[in-house]
mmCIF file of C-alpha atoms in Angstrom:
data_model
loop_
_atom_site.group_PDB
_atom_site.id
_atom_site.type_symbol
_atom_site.label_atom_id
_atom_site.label_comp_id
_atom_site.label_asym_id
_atom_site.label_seq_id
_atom_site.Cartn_x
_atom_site.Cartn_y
_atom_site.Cartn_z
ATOM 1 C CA UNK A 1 0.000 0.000 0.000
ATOM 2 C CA UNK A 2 2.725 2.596 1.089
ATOM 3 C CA UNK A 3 4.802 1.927 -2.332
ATOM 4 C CA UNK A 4 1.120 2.121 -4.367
ATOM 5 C CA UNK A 5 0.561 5.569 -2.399
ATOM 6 C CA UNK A 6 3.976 6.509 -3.575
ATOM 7 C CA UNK A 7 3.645 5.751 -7.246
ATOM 8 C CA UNK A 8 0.276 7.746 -6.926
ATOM 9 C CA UNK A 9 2.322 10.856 -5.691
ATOM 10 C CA UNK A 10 5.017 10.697 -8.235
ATOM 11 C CA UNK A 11 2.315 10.617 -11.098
ATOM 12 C CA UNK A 12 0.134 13.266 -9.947
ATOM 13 C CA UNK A 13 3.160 15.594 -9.121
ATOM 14 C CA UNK A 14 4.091 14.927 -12.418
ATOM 15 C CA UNK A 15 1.086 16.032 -14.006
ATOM 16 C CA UNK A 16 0.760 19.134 -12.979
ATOM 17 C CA UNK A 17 4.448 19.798 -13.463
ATOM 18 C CA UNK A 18 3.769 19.605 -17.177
ATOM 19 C CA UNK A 19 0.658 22.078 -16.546
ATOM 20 C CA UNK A 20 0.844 25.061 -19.420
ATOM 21 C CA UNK A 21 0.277 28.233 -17.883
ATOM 22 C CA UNK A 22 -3.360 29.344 -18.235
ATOM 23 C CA UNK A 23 -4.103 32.084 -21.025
ATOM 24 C CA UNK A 24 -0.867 32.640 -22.847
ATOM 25 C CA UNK A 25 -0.308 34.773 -25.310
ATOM 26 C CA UNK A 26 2.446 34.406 -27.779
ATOM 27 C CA UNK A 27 3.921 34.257 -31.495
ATOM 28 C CA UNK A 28 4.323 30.973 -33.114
ATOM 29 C CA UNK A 29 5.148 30.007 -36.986
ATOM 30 C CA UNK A 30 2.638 27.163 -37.571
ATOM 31 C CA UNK A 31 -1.044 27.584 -37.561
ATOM 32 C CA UNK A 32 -1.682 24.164 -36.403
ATOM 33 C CA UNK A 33 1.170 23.192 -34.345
ATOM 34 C CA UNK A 34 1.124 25.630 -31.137
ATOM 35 C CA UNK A 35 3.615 24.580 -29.471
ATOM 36 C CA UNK A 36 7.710 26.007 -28.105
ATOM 37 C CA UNK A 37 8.787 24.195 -31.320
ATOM 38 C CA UNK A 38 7.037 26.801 -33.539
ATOM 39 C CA UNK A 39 8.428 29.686 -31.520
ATOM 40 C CA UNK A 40 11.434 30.372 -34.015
ATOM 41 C CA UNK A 41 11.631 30.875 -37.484
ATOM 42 C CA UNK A 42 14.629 30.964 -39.444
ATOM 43 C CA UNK A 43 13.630 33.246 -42.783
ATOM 44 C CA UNK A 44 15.175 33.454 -46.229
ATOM 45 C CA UNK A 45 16.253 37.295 -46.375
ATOM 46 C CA UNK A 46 13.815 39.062 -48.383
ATOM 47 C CA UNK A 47 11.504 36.556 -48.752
ATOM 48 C CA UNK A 48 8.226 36.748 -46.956
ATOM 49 C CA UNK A 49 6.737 34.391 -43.914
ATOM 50 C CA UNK A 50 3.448 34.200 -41.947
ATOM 51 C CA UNK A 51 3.559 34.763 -37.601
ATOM 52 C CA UNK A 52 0.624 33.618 -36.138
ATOM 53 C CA UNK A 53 -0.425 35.502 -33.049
ATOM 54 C CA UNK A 54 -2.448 32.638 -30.747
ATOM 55 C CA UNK A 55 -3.476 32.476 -27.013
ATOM 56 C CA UNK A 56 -3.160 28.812 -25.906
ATOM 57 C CA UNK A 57 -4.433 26.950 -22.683
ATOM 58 C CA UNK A 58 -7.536 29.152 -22.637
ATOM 59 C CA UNK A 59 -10.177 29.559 -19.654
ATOM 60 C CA UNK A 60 -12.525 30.852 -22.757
ATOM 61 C CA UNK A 61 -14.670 28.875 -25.339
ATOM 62 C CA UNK A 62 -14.767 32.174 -27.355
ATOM 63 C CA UNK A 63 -12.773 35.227 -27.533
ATOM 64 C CA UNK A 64 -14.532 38.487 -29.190
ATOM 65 C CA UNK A 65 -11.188 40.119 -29.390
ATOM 66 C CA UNK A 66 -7.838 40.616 -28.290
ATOM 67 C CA UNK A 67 -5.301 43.516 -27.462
ATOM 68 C CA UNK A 68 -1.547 43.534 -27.003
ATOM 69 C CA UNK A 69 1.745 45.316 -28.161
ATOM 70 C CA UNK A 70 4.677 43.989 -29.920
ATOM 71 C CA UNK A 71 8.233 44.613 -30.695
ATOM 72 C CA UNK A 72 11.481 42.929 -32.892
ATOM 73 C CA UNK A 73 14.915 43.959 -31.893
ATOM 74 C CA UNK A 74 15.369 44.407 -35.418
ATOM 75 C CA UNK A 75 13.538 45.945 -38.369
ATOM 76 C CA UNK A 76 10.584 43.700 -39.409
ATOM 77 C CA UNK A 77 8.960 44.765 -42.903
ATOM 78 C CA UNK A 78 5.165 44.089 -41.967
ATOM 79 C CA UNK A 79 3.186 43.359 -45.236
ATOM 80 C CA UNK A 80 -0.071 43.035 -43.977
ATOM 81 C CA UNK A 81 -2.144 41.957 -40.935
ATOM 82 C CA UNK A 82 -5.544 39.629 -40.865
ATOM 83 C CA UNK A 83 -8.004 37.757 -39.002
ATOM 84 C CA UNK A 84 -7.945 34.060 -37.861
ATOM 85 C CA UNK A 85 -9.520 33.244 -40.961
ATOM 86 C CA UNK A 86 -7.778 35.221 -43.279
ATOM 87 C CA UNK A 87 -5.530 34.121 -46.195
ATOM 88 C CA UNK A 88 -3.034 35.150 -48.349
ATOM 89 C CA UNK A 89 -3.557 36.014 -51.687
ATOM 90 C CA UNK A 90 -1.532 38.155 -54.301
ATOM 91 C CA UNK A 91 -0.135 40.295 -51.808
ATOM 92 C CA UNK A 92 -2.825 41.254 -49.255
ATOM 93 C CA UNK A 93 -5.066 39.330 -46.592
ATOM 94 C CA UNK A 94 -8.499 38.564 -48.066
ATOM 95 C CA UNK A 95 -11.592 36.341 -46.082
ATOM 96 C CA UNK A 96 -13.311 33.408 -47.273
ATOM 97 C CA UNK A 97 -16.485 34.398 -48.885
ATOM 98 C CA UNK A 98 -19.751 33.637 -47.164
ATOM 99 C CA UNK A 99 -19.261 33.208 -42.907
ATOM 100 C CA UNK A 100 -16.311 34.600 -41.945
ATOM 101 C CA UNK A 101 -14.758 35.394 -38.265
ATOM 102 C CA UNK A 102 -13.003 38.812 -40.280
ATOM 103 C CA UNK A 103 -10.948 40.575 -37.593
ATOM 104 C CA UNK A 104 -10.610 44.870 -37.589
ATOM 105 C CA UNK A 105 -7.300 46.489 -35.811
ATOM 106 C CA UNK A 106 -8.258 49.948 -34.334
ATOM 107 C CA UNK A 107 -4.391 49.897 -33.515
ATOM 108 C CA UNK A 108 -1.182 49.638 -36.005
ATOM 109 C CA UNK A 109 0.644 46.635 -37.399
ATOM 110 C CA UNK A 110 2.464 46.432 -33.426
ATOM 111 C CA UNK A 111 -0.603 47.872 -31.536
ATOM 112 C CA UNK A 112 -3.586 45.613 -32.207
ATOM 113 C CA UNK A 113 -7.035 46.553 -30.180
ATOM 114 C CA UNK A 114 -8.684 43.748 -32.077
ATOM 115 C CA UNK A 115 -12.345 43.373 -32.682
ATOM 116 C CA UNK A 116 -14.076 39.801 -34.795
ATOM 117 C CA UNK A 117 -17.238 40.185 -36.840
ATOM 118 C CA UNK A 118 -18.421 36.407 -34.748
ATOM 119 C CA UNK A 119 -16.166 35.173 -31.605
ATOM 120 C CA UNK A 120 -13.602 32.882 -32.282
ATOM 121 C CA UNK A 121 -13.908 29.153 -30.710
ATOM 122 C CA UNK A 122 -11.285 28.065 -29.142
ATOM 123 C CA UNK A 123 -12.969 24.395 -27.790
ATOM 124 C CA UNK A 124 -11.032 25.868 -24.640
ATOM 125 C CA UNK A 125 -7.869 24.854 -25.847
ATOM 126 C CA UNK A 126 -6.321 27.440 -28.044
ATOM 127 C CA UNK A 127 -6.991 29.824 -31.196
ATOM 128 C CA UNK A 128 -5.168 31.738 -33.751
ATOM 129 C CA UNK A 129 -6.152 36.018 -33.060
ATOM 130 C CA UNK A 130 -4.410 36.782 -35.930
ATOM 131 C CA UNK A 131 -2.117 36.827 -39.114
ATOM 132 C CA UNK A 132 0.552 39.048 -40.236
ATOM 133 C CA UNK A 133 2.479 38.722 -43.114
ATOM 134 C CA UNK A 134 6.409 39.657 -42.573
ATOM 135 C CA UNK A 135 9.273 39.982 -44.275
ATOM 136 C CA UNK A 136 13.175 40.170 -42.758
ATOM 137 C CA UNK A 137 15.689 41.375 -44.421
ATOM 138 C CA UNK A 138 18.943 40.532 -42.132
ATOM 139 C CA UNK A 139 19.959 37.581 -40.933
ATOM 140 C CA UNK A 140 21.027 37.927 -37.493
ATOM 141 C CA UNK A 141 19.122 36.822 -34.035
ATOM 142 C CA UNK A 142 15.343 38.974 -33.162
ATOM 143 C CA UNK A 143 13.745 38.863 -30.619
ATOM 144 C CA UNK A 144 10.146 39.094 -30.558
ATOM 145 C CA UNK A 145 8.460 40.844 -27.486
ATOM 146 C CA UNK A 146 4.901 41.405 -26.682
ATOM 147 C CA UNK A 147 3.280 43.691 -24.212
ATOM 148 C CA UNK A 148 0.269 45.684 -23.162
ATOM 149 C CA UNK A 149 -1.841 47.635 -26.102
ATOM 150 C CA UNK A 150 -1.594 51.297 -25.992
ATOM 151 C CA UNK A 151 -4.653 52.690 -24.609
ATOM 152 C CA UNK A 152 -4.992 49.356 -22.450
ATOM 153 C CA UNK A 153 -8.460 48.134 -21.364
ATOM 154 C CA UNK A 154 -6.660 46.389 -18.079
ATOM 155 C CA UNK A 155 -4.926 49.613 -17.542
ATOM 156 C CA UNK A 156 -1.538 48.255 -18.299
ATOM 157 C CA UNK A 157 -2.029 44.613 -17.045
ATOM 158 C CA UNK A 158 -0.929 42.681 -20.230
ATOM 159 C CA UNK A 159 -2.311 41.680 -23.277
ATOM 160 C CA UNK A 160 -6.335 40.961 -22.908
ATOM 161 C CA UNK A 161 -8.734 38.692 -24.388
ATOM 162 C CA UNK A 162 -12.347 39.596 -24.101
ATOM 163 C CA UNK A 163 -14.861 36.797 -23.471
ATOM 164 C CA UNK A 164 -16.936 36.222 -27.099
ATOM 165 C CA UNK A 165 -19.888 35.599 -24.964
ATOM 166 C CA UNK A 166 -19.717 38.418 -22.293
ATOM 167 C CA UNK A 167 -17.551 41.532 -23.808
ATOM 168 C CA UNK A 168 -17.707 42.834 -20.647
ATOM 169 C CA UNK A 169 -15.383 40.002 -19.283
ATOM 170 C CA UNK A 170 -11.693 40.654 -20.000
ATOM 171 C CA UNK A 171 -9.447 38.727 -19.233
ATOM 172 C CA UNK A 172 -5.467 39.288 -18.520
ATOM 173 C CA UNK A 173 -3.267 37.134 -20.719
ATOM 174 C CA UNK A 174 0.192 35.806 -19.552
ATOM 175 C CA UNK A 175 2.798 35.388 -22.071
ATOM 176 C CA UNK A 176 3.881 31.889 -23.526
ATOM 177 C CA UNK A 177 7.312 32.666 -22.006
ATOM 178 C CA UNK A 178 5.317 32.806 -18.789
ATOM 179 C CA UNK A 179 5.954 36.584 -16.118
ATOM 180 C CA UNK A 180 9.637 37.039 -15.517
ATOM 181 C CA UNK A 181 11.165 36.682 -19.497
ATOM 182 C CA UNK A 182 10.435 40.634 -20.408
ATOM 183 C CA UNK A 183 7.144 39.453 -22.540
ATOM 184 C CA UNK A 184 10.001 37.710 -25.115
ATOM 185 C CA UNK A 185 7.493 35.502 -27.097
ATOM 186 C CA UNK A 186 9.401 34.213 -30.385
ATOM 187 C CA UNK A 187 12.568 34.556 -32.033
ATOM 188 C CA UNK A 188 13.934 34.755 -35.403
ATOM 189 C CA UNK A 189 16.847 32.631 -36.362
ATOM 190 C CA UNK A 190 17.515 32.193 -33.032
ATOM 191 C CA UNK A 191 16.075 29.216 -30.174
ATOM 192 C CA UNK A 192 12.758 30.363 -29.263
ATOM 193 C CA UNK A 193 11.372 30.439 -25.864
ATOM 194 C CA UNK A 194 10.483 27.147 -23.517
ATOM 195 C CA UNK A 195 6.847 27.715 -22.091
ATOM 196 C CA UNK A 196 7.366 27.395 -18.370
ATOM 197 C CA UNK A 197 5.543 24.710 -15.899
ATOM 198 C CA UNK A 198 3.582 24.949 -12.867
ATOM 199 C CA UNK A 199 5.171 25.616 -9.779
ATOM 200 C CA UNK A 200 4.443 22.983 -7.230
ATOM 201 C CA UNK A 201 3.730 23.859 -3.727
ATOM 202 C CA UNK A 202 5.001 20.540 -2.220
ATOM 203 C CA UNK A 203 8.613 19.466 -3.121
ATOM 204 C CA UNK A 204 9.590 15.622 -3.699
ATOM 205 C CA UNK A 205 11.018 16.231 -0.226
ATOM 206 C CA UNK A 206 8.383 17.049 1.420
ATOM 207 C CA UNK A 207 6.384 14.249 0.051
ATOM 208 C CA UNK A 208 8.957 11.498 0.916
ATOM 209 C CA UNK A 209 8.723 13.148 4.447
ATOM 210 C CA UNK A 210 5.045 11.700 4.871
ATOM 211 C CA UNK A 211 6.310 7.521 4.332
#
């Protein structure tokens, strides 16, 4: 019994070790895939890529909109920015015809205040808030930092999500890098960022102190 107790322990700490940080917000290179893999791109100078802005590990079903900052240590040539749904097609963002989730930025190309047309589902896992088209043209290391939008609706908090059903319900947004990393949130041609784990209030210690 105590060694099945034990085992017990060991898998449950483990668990929430693992445990992604609720509502991040970060960059990432692959629609599908969001994940610390897709958190650095290495570009072709000159030749134009796709970052997909995303908050994963959600508390929401649907967001109605986002806001946040963002910054490169090095000039970034934006091209163009869309919604979730957008594509691109001979040089700008267009939406599917018919339904679409569309996306308008009240802000600038590193300011978005971010309103949808229909909330976004994010089966309270994760969504894609946006598109933007970019283009590099060195080839050295940049950093990618995100902040708060500029006015903020959380006076300064973070980047926000609002909740698609209840506008009224805004919620703060952590970054993928988790609190103490400046807001970094991508890189290009460099290593990314590691999304951080759950800090757990008993240590292995502690729990070998109760056999």
């Amino acid at each position: 019994m105590k060694r099945l107790m034990t085992m017990a322990l060991v898998v449950l700490m483990a668990g929430t070790a693992f445990a992604q940080l609720e509502n991040s917000m970060g960059v990432f290179f692959d629609e599908e895939m969001l994940t610390q893999e897709n958190t650095n791109f290495d570009p072709e100078p000159g030749v134009d890529f796709t970052m997909y802005l995303a908050v994963i590990n959600t508390t929401l079903n649907f967001v109605g909109g986002y806001e946040c900052s963002l910054a490169a240590t090095d000039d970034l040539i934006v091209l163009g920015w869309g919604g979730p749904d957008a594509f691109w097609e001979e040089g700008a963002y267009a939406y599917p015809d018919g339904f679409s989730y569309g996306g308008f930025n009240f802000g600038d190309n590193f300011n978005h205040l971010v309103g949808y047309s229909f909330p976004v589902p994010t089966g309270g896992v994760s969504a894609v808030l946006s598109k933007m088209r970019v283009m590099y043209m060195g080839s050295s290391t940049v950093e990618l930092t995100m902040g708060p939008s500029e006015p903020s609706s959380v006076g300064g908090a973070g980047p926000a999500i609002a909740n698609g059903i209840d506008p009224d319900d805004l919620v703060v947004c952590t970054y993928t890098s988790g609190p103490d990393l400046g807001g970094l949130v991508g890189t290009l041609n460099g290593a990314g960022i590691e999304f951080p784990v759950a800090t757990e209030t008993q240590s292995w210690s502690n729990v070998k102190s109760l056999f």
